[in-house]
């Protein structure tokens, strides 16, 4: 048998048939894979939808909290300073009548602290939202 | 059905599967099941392993169909997957046989003598040739099957086996020589070298 003969005999070799249920078994597994893939995609999409919130609403809330904190600090500070006839008014402060703003009265301190807390919470709110994603 | 019809059928089925119709994969199984089963049978020399490996190859092709480039022929890509799976199966079996030392003789005997290929082929001539092919070492067996019987180019065979084109040519040369010698030994009066 020469080389060409070997090659041609090999080319003509009959191939054995697979078992009768072979194709059915393969397709059963293929369908299972397709179902699992679909289930995986659906649960992933639902999870992403839950985490997603309207960006505009979240940003507005953060800004409102931060600005609200600033407002509370300002009001508390000035409330502790602005009494009838007092010279510690905002204009003098800006123009430099007072080189440094005097500390607020004790009664105003909780308000200042709360305001600062809200301000910081508002500033970090977007970061918290991103971490959850 | 001609080869061109089959190719366009396969391409159409692949596009349908990629767009979400898993049932279209049935057409691909129908076209290639016989060829793939024959390949895995030659590689594993075990009928139940061949069935398992061929099934796994089809399922893996389905799950990784996004990686398949429709511009290339489908069967070489599928054959590459099944060669890898068959090689893994052979390694696992070799480890199991080595661990269970006293079964080595039994396993070797069943691999050579059982020869499910020969048992599944009707006709004396096919049976004898399959028996000789099955007796080749794994690399030569795979190269012979993929190139001569299944018509893959040496480049495609090289990719499937994970070797160079030169190695494939060497494997084919050695395989042809052994098959010639085996034929000459079995029919000393009729065959010539």
JSON list of N, CA, C and O in Angstrom, two decimals, chain A residues 1-19 21-23 25-27 29-31 33-34 37, chain B residues 23 26 29 33-34 37 41 51 54-56 58-59 62-63 120-121 125-126 129-130 132-133 144 148-150 180 183 191-192:
[
{"chain": "A", "resi": 1, "resn": "UNK", "atom": "N", "xyz": [0.86, -1.20, 0.00]},
{"chain": "A", "resi": 1, "resn": "UNK", "atom": "CA", "xyz": [0.00, 0.00, 0.00]},
{"chain": "A", "resi": 1, "resn": "UNK", "atom": "C", "xyz": [0.89, 1.23, 0.00]},
{"chain": "A", "resi": 1, "resn": "UNK", "atom": "O", "xyz": [1.69, 1.41, 0.89]},
{"chain": "A", "resi": 2, "resn": "UNK", "atom": "N", "xyz": [0.82, 2.08, -1.04]},
{"chain": "A", "resi": 2, "resn": "UNK", "atom": "CA", "xyz": [1.67, 3.27, -1.03]},
{"chain": "A", "resi": 2, "resn": "UNK", "atom": "C", "xyz": [0.93, 4.41, -0.33]},
{"chain": "A", "resi": 2, "resn": "UNK", "atom": "O", "xyz": [-0.22, 4.25, 0.09]},
{"chain": "A", "resi": 3, "resn": "UNK", "atom": "N", "xyz": [1.67, 5.54, -0.21]},
{"chain": "A", "resi": 3, "resn": "UNK", "atom": "CA", "xyz": [1.12, 6.66, 0.56]},
{"chain": "A", "resi": 3, "resn": "UNK", "atom": "C", "xyz": [-0.23, 7.12, 0.04]},
{"chain": "A", "resi": 3, "resn": "UNK", "atom": "O", "xyz": [-1.17, 7.35, 0.79]},
{"chain": "A", "resi": 4, "resn": "UNK", "atom": "N", "xyz": [-0.34, 7.26, -1.30]},
{"chain": "A", "resi": 4, "resn": "UNK", "atom": "CA", "xyz": [-1.60, 7.74, -1.89]},
{"chain": "A", "resi": 4, "resn": "UNK", "atom": "C", "xyz": [-2.72, 6.76, -1.61]},
{"chain": "A", "resi": 4, "resn": "UNK", "atom": "O", "xyz": [-3.86, 7.17, -1.36]},
{"chain": "A", "resi": 5, "resn": "UNK", "atom": "N", "xyz": [-2.40, 5.49, -1.67]},
{"chain": "A", "resi": 5, "resn": "UNK", "atom": "CA", "xyz": [-3.39, 4.46, -1.42]},
{"chain": "A", "resi": 5, "resn": "UNK", "atom": "C", "xyz": [-3.91, 4.57, 0.02]},
{"chain": "A", "resi": 5, "resn": "UNK", "atom": "O", "xyz": [-5.12, 4.49, 0.25]},
{"chain": "A", "resi": 6, "resn": "UNK", "atom": "N", "xyz": [-2.99, 4.74, 0.96]},
{"chain": "A", "resi": 6, "resn": "UNK", "atom": "CA", "xyz": [-3.39, 4.90, 2.36]},
{"chain": "A", "resi": 6, "resn": "UNK", "atom": "C", "xyz": [-4.34, 6.08, 2.51]},
{"chain": "A", "resi": 6, "resn": "UNK", "atom": "O", "xyz": [-5.42, 5.98, 3.11]},
{"chain": "A", "resi": 7, "resn": "UNK", "atom": "N", "xyz": [-3.94, 7.20, 1.92]},
{"chain": "A", "resi": 7, "resn": "UNK", "atom": "CA", "xyz": [-4.75, 8.41, 2.04]},
{"chain": "A", "resi": 7, "resn": "UNK", "atom": "C", "xyz": [-6.13, 8.20, 1.43]},
{"chain": "A", "resi": 7, "resn": "UNK", "atom": "O", "xyz": [-7.15, 8.56, 2.03]},
{"chain": "A", "resi": 8, "resn": "UNK", "atom": "N", "xyz": [-6.17, 7.59, 0.26]},
{"chain": "A", "resi": 8, "resn": "UNK", "atom": "CA", "xyz": [-7.48, 7.43, -0.39]},
{"chain": "A", "resi": 8, "resn": "UNK", "atom": "C", "xyz": [-8.35, 6.43, 0.36]},
{"chain": "A", "resi": 8, "resn": "UNK", "atom": "O", "xyz": [-9.57, 6.59, 0.45]},
{"chain": "A", "resi": 9, "resn": "UNK", "atom": "N", "xyz": [-7.74, 5.39, 0.93]},
{"chain": "A", "resi": 9, "resn": "UNK", "atom": "CA", "xyz": [-8.53, 4.43, 1.72]},
{"chain": "A", "resi": 9, "resn": "UNK", "atom": "C", "xyz": [-9.08, 5.09, 2.98]},
{"chain": "A", "resi": 9, "resn": "UNK", "atom": "O", "xyz": [-10.22, 4.85, 3.38]},
{"chain": "A", "resi": 10, "resn": "UNK", "atom": "N", "xyz": [-8.24, 5.93, 3.58]},
{"chain": "A", "resi": 10, "resn": "UNK", "atom": "CA", "xyz": [-8.71, 6.63, 4.79]},
{"chain": "A", "resi": 10, "resn": "UNK", "atom": "C", "xyz": [-9.88, 7.56, 4.46]},
{"chain": "A", "resi": 10, "resn": "UNK", "atom": "O", "xyz": [-10.84, 7.66, 5.22]},
{"chain": "A", "resi": 11, "resn": "UNK", "atom": "N", "xyz": [-9.76, 8.22, 3.32]},
{"chain": "A", "resi": 11, "resn": "UNK", "atom": "CA", "xyz": [-10.84, 9.14, 2.91]},
{"chain": "A", "resi": 11, "resn": "UNK", "atom": "C", "xyz": [-12.16, 8.43, 2.71]},
{"chain": "A", "resi": 11, "resn": "UNK", "atom": "O", "xyz": [-13.22, 9.00, 2.93]},
{"chain": "A", "resi": 12, "resn": "UNK", "atom": "N", "xyz": [-12.08, 7.17, 2.29]},
{"chain": "A", "resi": 12, "resn": "UNK", "atom": "CA", "xyz": [-13.31, 6.44, 1.98]},
{"chain": "A", "resi": 12, "resn": "UNK", "atom": "C", "xyz": [-13.84, 5.65, 3.17]},
{"chain": "A", "resi": 12, "resn": "UNK", "atom": "O", "xyz": [-14.85, 4.97, 3.05]},
{"chain": "A", "resi": 13, "resn": "UNK", "atom": "N", "xyz": [-13.17, 5.71, 4.30]},
{"chain": "A", "resi": 13, "resn": "UNK", "atom": "CA", "xyz": [-13.61, 4.93, 5.46]},
{"chain": "A", "resi": 13, "resn": "UNK", "atom": "C", "xyz": [-15.03, 5.34, 5.87]},
{"chain": "A", "resi": 13, "resn": "UNK", "atom": "O", "xyz": [-15.31, 6.53, 6.01]},
{"chain": "A", "resi": 14, "resn": "UNK", "atom": "N", "xyz": [-15.90, 4.35, 6.09]},
{"chain": "A", "resi": 14, "resn": "UNK", "atom": "CA", "xyz": [-17.24, 4.71, 6.59]},
{"chain": "A", "resi": 14, "resn": "UNK", "atom": "C", "xyz": [-17.14, 5.19, 8.04]},
{"chain": "A", "resi": 14, "resn": "UNK", "atom": "O", "xyz": [-16.29, 4.70, 8.80]},
{"chain": "A", "resi": 15, "resn": "UNK", "atom": "N", "xyz": [-17.99, 6.12, 8.40]},
{"chain": "A", "resi": 15, "resn": "UNK", "atom": "CA", "xyz": [-17.97, 6.64, 9.77]},
{"chain": "A", "resi": 15, "resn": "UNK", "atom": "C", "xyz": [-19.10, 6.01, 10.57]},
{"chain": "A", "resi": 15, "resn": "UNK", "atom": "O", "xyz": [-20.22, 5.88, 10.05]},
{"chain": "A", "resi": 16, "resn": "UNK", "atom": "N", "xyz": [-18.83, 5.64, 11.83]},
{"chain": "A", "resi": 16, "resn": "UNK", "atom": "CA", "xyz": [-19.88, 5.04, 12.65]},
{"chain": "A", "resi": 16, "resn": "UNK", "atom": "C", "xyz": [-20.95, 6.08, 13.01]},
{"chain": "A", "resi": 16, "resn": "UNK", "atom": "O", "xyz": [-20.63, 7.26, 13.17]},
{"chain": "A", "resi": 17, "resn": "UNK", "atom": "N", "xyz": [-22.17, 5.64, 13.12]},
{"chain": "A", "resi": 17, "resn": "UNK", "atom": "CA", "xyz": [-23.26, 6.55, 13.49]},
{"chain": "A", "resi": 17, "resn": "UNK", "atom": "C", "xyz": [-23.29, 6.70, 15.01]},
{"chain": "A", "resi": 17, "resn": "UNK", "atom": "O", "xyz": [-23.01, 5.75, 15.73]},
{"chain": "A", "resi": 18, "resn": "UNK", "atom": "N", "xyz": [-23.65, 7.87, 15.49]},
{"chain": "A", "resi": 18, "resn": "UNK", "atom": "CA", "xyz": [-23.79, 8.05, 16.93]},
{"chain": "A", "resi": 18, "resn": "UNK", "atom": "C", "xyz": [-25.04, 7.31, 17.42]},
{"chain": "A", "resi": 18, "resn": "UNK", "atom": "O", "xyz": [-25.87, 6.92, 16.60]},
{"chain": "A", "resi": 19, "resn": "UNK", "atom": "N", "xyz": [-25.18, 7.13, 18.74]},
{"chain": "A", "resi": 19, "resn": "UNK", "atom": "CA", "xyz": [-26.38, 6.48, 19.27]},
{"chain": "A", "resi": 19, "resn": "UNK", "atom": "C", "xyz": [-27.64, 7.24, 18.84]},
{"chain": "A", "resi": 19, "resn": "UNK", "atom": "O", "xyz": [-27.58, 8.46, 18.64]},
{"chain": "A", "resi": 21, "resn": "UNK", "atom": "N", "xyz": [-30.26, 8.38, 20.32]},
{"chain": "A", "resi": 21, "resn": "UNK", "atom": "CA", "xyz": [-30.77, 9.49, 21.14]},
{"chain": "A", "resi": 21, "resn": "UNK", "atom": "C", "xyz": [-29.75, 10.62, 21.30]},
{"chain": "A", "resi": 21, "resn": "UNK", "atom": "O", "xyz": [-29.96, 11.54, 22.08]},
{"chain": "A", "resi": 22, "resn": "UNK", "atom": "N", "xyz": [-28.68, 10.56, 20.54]},
{"chain": "A", "resi": 22, "resn": "UNK", "atom": "CA", "xyz": [-27.58, 11.52, 20.73]},
{"chain": "A", "resi": 22, "resn": "UNK", "atom": "C", "xyz": [-28.05, 12.96, 20.53]},
{"chain": "A", "resi": 22, "resn": "UNK", "atom": "O", "xyz": [-27.86, 13.82, 21.39]},
{"chain": "A", "resi": 23, "resn": "UNK", "atom": "N", "xyz": [-28.66, 13.22, 19.38]},
{"chain": "A", "resi": 23, "resn": "UNK", "atom": "CA", "xyz": [-29.06, 14.59, 19.07]},
{"chain": "A", "resi": 23, "resn": "UNK", "atom": "C", "xyz": [-30.07, 15.11, 20.09]},
{"chain": "A", "resi": 23, "resn": "UNK", "atom": "O", "xyz": [-30.01, 16.27, 20.51]},
{"chain": "A", "resi": 25, "resn": "UNK", "atom": "N", "xyz": [-30.35, 14.22, 23.23]},
{"chain": "A", "resi": 25, "resn": "UNK", "atom": "CA", "xyz": [-29.63, 14.50, 24.48]},
{"chain": "A", "resi": 25, "resn": "UNK", "atom": "C", "xyz": [-28.88, 15.84, 24.40]},
{"chain": "A", "resi": 25, "resn": "UNK", "atom": "O", "xyz": [-28.87, 16.63, 25.34]},
{"chain": "A", "resi": 26, "resn": "UNK", "atom": "N", "xyz": [-28.25, 16.08, 23.25]},
{"chain": "A", "resi": 26, "resn": "UNK", "atom": "CA", "xyz": [-27.51, 17.34, 23.08]},
{"chain": "A", "resi": 26, "resn": "UNK", "atom": "C", "xyz": [-28.48, 18.52, 23.18]},
{"chain": "A", "resi": 26, "resn": "UNK", "atom": "O", "xyz": [-28.21, 19.50, 23.89]},
{"chain": "A", "resi": 27, "resn": "UNK", "atom": "N", "xyz": [-29.60, 18.43, 22.48]},
{"chain": "A", "resi": 27, "resn": "UNK", "atom": "CA", "xyz": [-30.54, 19.56, 22.46]},
{"chain": "A", "resi": 27, "resn": "UNK", "atom": "C", "xyz": [-31.18, 19.78, 23.83]},
{"chain": "A", "resi": 27, "resn": "UNK", "atom": "O", "xyz": [-31.48, 20.92, 24.20]},
{"chain": "A", "resi": 29, "resn": "UNK", "atom": "N", "xyz": [-29.66, 19.41, 26.65]},
{"chain": "A", "resi": 29, "resn": "UNK", "atom": "CA", "xyz": [-28.65, 20.18, 27.40]},
{"chain": "A", "resi": 29, "resn": "UNK", "atom": "C", "xyz": [-28.56, 21.62, 26.87]},
{"chain": "A", "resi": 29, "resn": "UNK", "atom": "O", "xyz": [-28.39, 22.56, 27.66]},
{"chain": "A", "resi": 30, "resn": "UNK", "atom": "N", "xyz": [-28.67, 21.77, 25.58]},
{"chain": "A", "resi": 30, "resn": "UNK", "atom": "CA", "xyz": [-28.61, 23.12, 24.98]},
{"chain": "A", "resi": 30, "resn": "UNK", "atom": "C", "xyz": [-29.78, 23.97, 25.51]},
{"chain": "A", "resi": 30, "resn": "UNK", "atom": "O", "xyz": [-29.59, 25.14, 25.86]},
{"chain": "A", "resi": 31, "resn": "UNK", "atom": "N", "xyz": [-30.97, 23.36, 25.58]},
{"chain": "A", "resi": 31, "resn": "UNK", "atom": "CA", "xyz": [-32.14, 24.11, 26.08]},
{"chain": "A", "resi": 31, "resn": "UNK", "atom": "C", "xyz": [-31.94, 24.51, 27.55]},
{"chain": "A", "resi": 31, "resn": "UNK", "atom": "O", "xyz": [-32.28, 25.62, 27.94]},
{"chain": "A", "resi": 33, "resn": "UNK", "atom": "N", "xyz": [-29.07, 25.05, 29.03]},
{"chain": "A", "resi": 33, "resn": "UNK", "atom": "CA", "xyz": [-28.10, 26.15, 29.05]},
{"chain": "A", "resi": 33, "resn": "UNK", "atom": "C", "xyz": [-28.77, 27.47, 28.66]},
{"chain": "A", "resi": 33, "resn": "UNK", "atom": "O", "xyz": [-28.51, 28.50, 29.27]},
{"chain": "A", "resi": 34, "resn": "UNK", "atom": "N", "xyz": [-29.63, 27.41, 27.64]},
{"chain": "A", "resi": 34, "resn": "UNK", "atom": "CA", "xyz": [-30.30, 28.62, 27.18]},
{"chain": "A", "resi": 34, "resn": "UNK", "atom": "C", "xyz": [-31.21, 29.18, 28.27]},
{"chain": "A", "resi": 34, "resn": "UNK", "atom": "O", "xyz": [-31.25, 30.39, 28.50]},
{"chain": "A", "resi": 37, "resn": "UNK", "atom": "N", "xyz": [-29.11, 30.73, 31.02]},
{"chain": "A", "resi": 37, "resn": "UNK", "atom": "CA", "xyz": [-28.55, 31.99, 30.55]},
{"chain": "A", "resi": 37, "resn": "UNK", "atom": "C", "xyz": [-29.60, 33.09, 30.63]},
{"chain": "A", "resi": 37, "resn": "UNK", "atom": "O", "xyz": [-29.32, 34.20, 31.10]},
{"chain": "B", "resi": 23, "resn": "UNK", "atom": "N", "xyz": [-33.15, 26.80, 19.47]},
{"chain": "B", "resi": 23, "resn": "UNK", "atom": "CA", "xyz": [-33.61, 25.62, 18.73]},
{"chain": "B", "resi": 23, "resn": "UNK", "atom": "C", "xyz": [-32.89, 25.48, 17.39]},
{"chain": "B", "resi": 23, "resn": "UNK", "atom": "O", "xyz": [-32.74, 24.37, 16.88]},
{"chain": "B", "resi": 26, "resn": "UNK", "atom": "N", "xyz": [-30.16, 22.88, 16.72]},
{"chain": "B", "resi": 26, "resn": "UNK", "atom": "CA", "xyz": [-30.47, 21.51, 16.35]},
{"chain": "B", "resi": 26, "resn": "UNK", "atom": "C", "xyz": [-30.02, 21.17, 14.94]},
{"chain": "B", "resi": 26, "resn": "UNK", "atom": "O", "xyz": [-29.61, 20.05, 14.63]},
{"chain": "B", "resi": 29, "resn": "UNK", "atom": "N", "xyz": [-26.36, 20.39, 15.00]},
{"chain": "B", "resi": 29, "resn": "UNK", "atom": "CA", "xyz": [-26.13, 19.05, 15.56]},
{"chain": "B", "resi": 29, "resn": "UNK", "atom": "C", "xyz": [-26.41, 17.99, 14.50]},
{"chain": "B", "resi": 29, "resn": "UNK", "atom": "O", "xyz": [-25.65, 17.05, 14.31]},
{"chain": "B", "resi": 33, "resn": "UNK", "atom": "N", "xyz": [-23.20, 15.73, 13.71]},
{"chain": "B", "resi": 33, "resn": "UNK", "atom": "CA", "xyz": [-23.13, 14.74, 14.80]},
{"chain": "B", "resi": 33, "resn": "UNK", "atom": "C", "xyz": [-22.32, 13.50, 14.39]},
{"chain": "B", "resi": 33, "resn": "UNK", "atom": "O", "xyz": [-21.52, 12.98, 15.19]},
{"chain": "B", "resi": 34, "resn": "UNK", "atom": "N", "xyz": [-22.53, 13.04, 13.17]},
{"chain": "B", "resi": 34, "resn": "UNK", "atom": "CA", "xyz": [-21.84, 11.81, 12.76]},
{"chain": "B", "resi": 34, "resn": "UNK", "atom": "C", "xyz": [-20.32, 12.02, 12.68]},
{"chain": "B", "resi": 34, "resn": "UNK", "atom": "O", "xyz": [-19.54, 11.21, 13.19]},
{"chain": "B", "resi": 37, "resn": "UNK", "atom": "N", "xyz": [-18.89, 12.56, 16.23]},
{"chain": "B", "resi": 37, "resn": "UNK", "atom": "CA", "xyz": [-18.86, 11.34, 17.01]},
{"chain": "B", "resi": 37, "resn": "UNK", "atom": "C", "xyz": [-17.74, 10.42, 16.53]},
{"chain": "B", "resi": 37, "resn": "UNK", "atom": "O", "xyz": [-17.04, 9.81, 17.34]},
{"chain": "B", "resi": 41, "resn": "UNK", "atom": "N", "xyz": [-14.67, 9.17, 18.82]},
{"chain": "B", "resi": 41, "resn": "UNK", "atom": "CA", "xyz": [-14.49, 7.73, 18.98]},
{"chain": "B", "resi": 41, "resn": "UNK", "atom": "C", "xyz": [-13.05, 7.32, 18.65]},
{"chain": "B", "resi": 41, "resn": "UNK", "atom": "O", "xyz": [-12.44, 6.52, 19.35]},
{"chain": "B", "resi": 51, "resn": "UNK", "atom": "N", "xyz": [-19.30, 9.43, 23.23]},
{"chain": "B", "resi": 51, "resn": "UNK", "atom": "CA", "xyz": [-20.62, 10.07, 23.27]},
{"chain": "B", "resi": 51, "resn": "UNK", "atom": "C", "xyz": [-20.60, 11.27, 24.22]},
{"chain": "B", "resi": 51, "resn": "UNK", "atom": "O", "xyz": [-21.08, 12.36, 23.89]},
{"chain": "B", "resi": 54, "resn": "UNK", "atom": "N", "xyz": [-18.40, 14.11, 22.75]},
{"chain": "B", "resi": 54, "resn": "UNK", "atom": "CA", "xyz": [-19.06, 14.77, 21.61]},
{"chain": "B", "resi": 54, "resn": "UNK", "atom": "C", "xyz": [-20.21, 15.65, 22.09]},
{"chain": "B", "resi": 54, "resn": "UNK", "atom": "O", "xyz": [-20.39, 16.78, 21.60]},
{"chain": "B", "resi": 55, "resn": "UNK", "atom": "N", "xyz": [-20.98, 15.16, 23.05]},
{"chain": "B", "resi": 55, "resn": "UNK", "atom": "CA", "xyz": [-22.07, 15.97, 23.61]},
{"chain": "B", "resi": 55, "resn": "UNK", "atom": "C", "xyz": [-21.51, 17.24, 24.24]},
{"chain": "B", "resi": 55, "resn": "UNK", "atom": "O", "xyz": [-22.01, 18.34, 24.00]},
{"chain": "B", "resi": 56, "resn": "UNK", "atom": "N", "xyz": [-20.47, 17.07, 25.07]},
{"chain": "B", "resi": 56, "resn": "UNK", "atom": "CA", "xyz": [-19.85, 18.23, 25.73]},
{"chain": "B", "resi": 56, "resn": "UNK", "atom": "C", "xyz": [-19.35, 19.24, 24.70]},
{"chain": "B", "resi": 56, "resn": "UNK", "atom": "O", "xyz": [-19.45, 20.45, 24.91]},
{"chain": "B", "resi": 58, "resn": "UNK", "atom": "N", "xyz": [-20.50, 19.82, 21.65]},
{"chain": "B", "resi": 58, "resn": "UNK", "atom": "CA", "xyz": [-21.62, 20.56, 21.07]},
{"chain": "B", "resi": 58, "resn": "UNK", "atom": "C", "xyz": [-22.15, 21.61, 22.06]},
{"chain": "B", "resi": 58, "resn": "UNK", "atom": "O", "xyz": [-22.41, 22.76, 21.69]},
{"chain": "B", "resi": 59, "resn": "UNK", "atom": "N", "xyz": [-22.28, 21.21, 23.31]},
{"chain": "B", "resi": 59, "resn": "UNK", "atom": "CA", "xyz": [-22.83, 22.15, 24.30]},
{"chain": "B", "resi": 59, "resn": "UNK", "atom": "C", "xyz": [-21.86, 23.32, 24.50]},
{"chain": "B", "resi": 59, "resn": "UNK", "atom": "O", "xyz": [-22.28, 24.48, 24.59]},
{"chain": "B", "resi": 62, "resn": "UNK", "atom": "N", "xyz": [-22.19, 25.67, 21.69]},
{"chain": "B", "resi": 62, "resn": "UNK", "atom": "CA", "xyz": [-23.39, 26.50, 21.84]},
{"chain": "B", "resi": 62, "resn": "UNK", "atom": "C", "xyz": [-23.14, 27.66, 22.81]},
{"chain": "B", "resi": 62, "resn": "UNK", "atom": "O", "xyz": [-23.47, 28.80, 22.52]},
{"chain": "B", "resi": 63, "resn": "UNK", "atom": "N", "xyz": [-22.54, 27.34, 23.97]},
{"chain": "B", "resi": 63, "resn": "UNK", "atom": "CA", "xyz": [-22.36, 28.39, 24.97]},
{"chain": "B", "resi": 63, "resn": "UNK", "atom": "C", "xyz": [-21.29, 29.40, 24.56]},
{"chain": "B", "resi": 63, "resn": "UNK", "atom": "O", "xyz": [-21.30, 30.53, 25.05]},
{"chain": "B", "resi": 120, "resn": "UNK", "atom": "N", "xyz": [-18.36, -0.98, 15.20]},
{"chain": "B", "resi": 120, "resn": "UNK", "atom": "CA", "xyz": [-19.50, -0.22, 14.69]},
{"chain": "B", "resi": 120, "resn": "UNK", "atom": "C", "xyz": [-19.53, -0.13, 13.17]},
{"chain": "B", "resi": 120, "resn": "UNK", "atom": "O", "xyz": [-20.47, 0.37, 12.60]},
{"chain": "B", "resi": 121, "resn": "UNK", "atom": "N", "xyz": [-18.47, -0.57, 12.56]},
{"chain": "B", "resi": 121, "resn": "UNK", "atom": "CA", "xyz": [-18.40, -0.45, 11.10]},
{"chain": "B", "resi": 121, "resn": "UNK", "atom": "C", "xyz": [-18.75, -1.79, 10.47]},
{"chain": "B", "resi": 121, "resn": "UNK", "atom": "O", "xyz": [-18.18, -2.81, 10.82]},
{"chain": "B", "resi": 125, "resn": "UNK", "atom": "N", "xyz": [-13.31, -4.45, 5.07]},
{"chain": "B", "resi": 125, "resn": "UNK", "atom": "CA", "xyz": [-12.22, -3.55, 4.72]},
{"chain": "B", "resi": 125, "resn": "UNK", "atom": "C", "xyz": [-12.19, -2.36, 5.66]},
{"chain": "B", "resi": 125, "resn": "UNK", "atom": "O", "xyz": [-11.15, -1.95, 6.14]},
{"chain": "B", "resi": 126, "resn": "UNK", "atom": "N", "xyz": [-13.38, -1.76, 5.93]},
{"chain": "B", "resi": 126, "resn": "UNK", "atom": "CA", "xyz": [-13.43, -0.61, 6.83]},
{"chain": "B", "resi": 126, "resn": "UNK", "atom": "C", "xyz": [-12.98, -1.00, 8.22]},
{"chain": "B", "resi": 126, "resn": "UNK", "atom": "O", "xyz": [-12.23, -0.26, 8.87]},
{"chain": "B", "resi": 129, "resn": "UNK", "atom": "N", "xyz": [-9.10, -1.32, 8.53]},
{"chain": "B", "resi": 129, "resn": "UNK", "atom": "CA", "xyz": [-8.43, -0.03, 8.48]},
{"chain": "B", "resi": 129, "resn": "UNK", "atom": "C", "xyz": [-8.67, 0.75, 9.77]},
{"chain": "B", "resi": 129, "resn": "UNK", "atom": "O", "xyz": [-7.74, 1.35, 10.31]},
{"chain": "B", "resi": 130, "resn": "UNK", "atom": "N", "xyz": [-9.91, 0.72, 10.26]},
{"chain": "B", "resi": 130, "resn": "UNK", "atom": "CA", "xyz": [-10.18, 1.41, 11.52]},
{"chain": "B", "resi": 130, "resn": "UNK", "atom": "C", "xyz": [-9.36, 0.82, 12.66]},
{"chain": "B", "resi": 130, "resn": "UNK", "atom": "O", "xyz": [-8.86, 1.53, 13.53]},
{"chain": "B", "resi": 132, "resn": "UNK", "atom": "N", "xyz": [-6.45, -0.49, 12.43]},
{"chain": "B", "resi": 132, "resn": "UNK", "atom": "CA", "xyz": [-5.07, 0.00, 12.31]},
{"chain": "B", "resi": 132, "resn": "UNK", "atom": "C", "xyz": [-4.96, 1.45, 12.76]},
{"chain": "B", "resi": 132, "resn": "UNK", "atom": "O", "xyz": [-4.00, 1.85, 13.41]},
{"chain": "B", "resi": 133, "resn": "UNK", "atom": "N", "xyz": [-5.97, 2.25, 12.39]},
{"chain": "B", "resi": 133, "resn": "UNK", "atom": "CA", "xyz": [-5.95, 3.66, 12.80]},
{"chain": "B", "resi": 133, "resn": "UNK", "atom": "C", "xyz": [-6.04, 3.76, 14.33]},
{"chain": "B", "resi": 133, "resn": "UNK", "atom": "O", "xyz": [-5.31, 4.53, 14.95]},
{"chain": "B", "resi": 144, "resn": "UNK", "atom": "N", "xyz": [-4.49, 11.91, 11.43]},
{"chain": "B", "resi": 144, "resn": "UNK", "atom": "CA", "xyz": [-5.02, 11.10, 10.32]},
{"chain": "B", "resi": 144, "resn": "UNK", "atom": "C", "xyz": [-6.51, 11.31, 10.17]},
{"chain": "B", "resi": 144, "resn": "UNK", "atom": "O", "xyz": [-7.03, 11.50, 9.07]},
{"chain": "B", "resi": 148, "resn": "UNK", "atom": "N", "xyz": [-7.11, 13.24, 6.74]},
{"chain": "B", "resi": 148, "resn": "UNK", "atom": "CA", "xyz": [-7.49, 12.34, 5.65]},
{"chain": "B", "resi": 148, "resn": "UNK", "atom": "C", "xyz": [-8.98, 12.03, 5.64]},
{"chain": "B", "resi": 148, "resn": "UNK", "atom": "O", "xyz": [-9.62, 12.05, 4.60]},
{"chain": "B", "resi": 149, "resn": "UNK", "atom": "N", "xyz": [-9.51, 11.71, 6.77]},
{"chain": "B", "resi": 149, "resn": "UNK", "atom": "CA", "xyz": [-10.92, 11.30, 6.77]},
{"chain": "B", "resi": 149, "resn": "UNK", "atom": "C", "xyz": [-11.87, 12.49, 6.76]},
{"chain": "B", "resi": 149, "resn": "UNK", "atom": "O", "xyz": [-12.89, 12.46, 6.11]},
{"chain": "B", "resi": 150, "resn": "UNK", "atom": "N", "xyz": [-11.53, 13.55, 7.50]},
{"chain": "B", "resi": 150, "resn": "UNK", "atom": "CA", "xyz": [-12.48, 14.65, 7.62]},
{"chain": "B", "resi": 150, "resn": "UNK", "atom": "C", "xyz": [-12.10, 15.90, 6.81]},
{"chain": "B", "resi": 150, "resn": "UNK", "atom": "O", "xyz": [-12.77, 16.91, 6.90]},
{"chain": "B", "resi": 180, "resn": "UNK", "atom": "N", "xyz": [1.01, 1.61, 6.35]},
{"chain": "B", "resi": 180, "resn": "UNK", "atom": "CA", "xyz": [1.55, 0.84, 5.22]},
{"chain": "B", "resi": 180, "resn": "UNK", "atom": "C", "xyz": [2.18, -0.45, 5.71]},
{"chain": "B", "resi": 180, "resn": "UNK", "atom": "O", "xyz": [1.93, -1.54, 5.19]},
{"chain": "B", "resi": 183, "resn": "UNK", "atom": "N", "xyz": [-0.40, -2.90, 6.92]},
{"chain": "B", "resi": 183, "resn": "UNK", "atom": "CA", "xyz": [-1.09, -3.53, 5.79]},
{"chain": "B", "resi": 183, "resn": "UNK", "atom": "C", "xyz": [-0.20, -4.58, 5.14]},
{"chain": "B", "resi": 183, "resn": "UNK", "atom": "O", "xyz": [-0.64, -5.67, 4.78]},
{"chain": "B", "resi": 191, "resn": "UNK", "atom": "N", "xyz": [0.11, -6.95, -0.80]},
{"chain": "B", "resi": 191, "resn": "UNK", "atom": "CA", "xyz": [0.46, -5.54, -0.69]},
{"chain": "B", "resi": 191, "resn": "UNK", "atom": "C", "xyz": [1.93, -5.34, -0.99]},
{"chain": "B", "resi": 191, "resn": "UNK", "atom": "O", "xyz": [2.74, -6.20, -0.71]},
{"chain": "B", "resi": 192, "resn": "UNK", "atom": "N", "xyz": [2.24, -4.21, -1.55]},
{"chain": "B", "resi": 192, "resn": "UNK", "atom": "CA", "xyz": [3.66, -3.88, -1.78]},
{"chain": "B", "resi": 192, "resn": "UNK", "atom": "C", "xyz": [3.94, -2.55, -1.10]},
{"chain": "B", "resi": 192, "resn": "UNK", "atom": "O", "xyz": [3.05, -1.72, -0.91]}
]
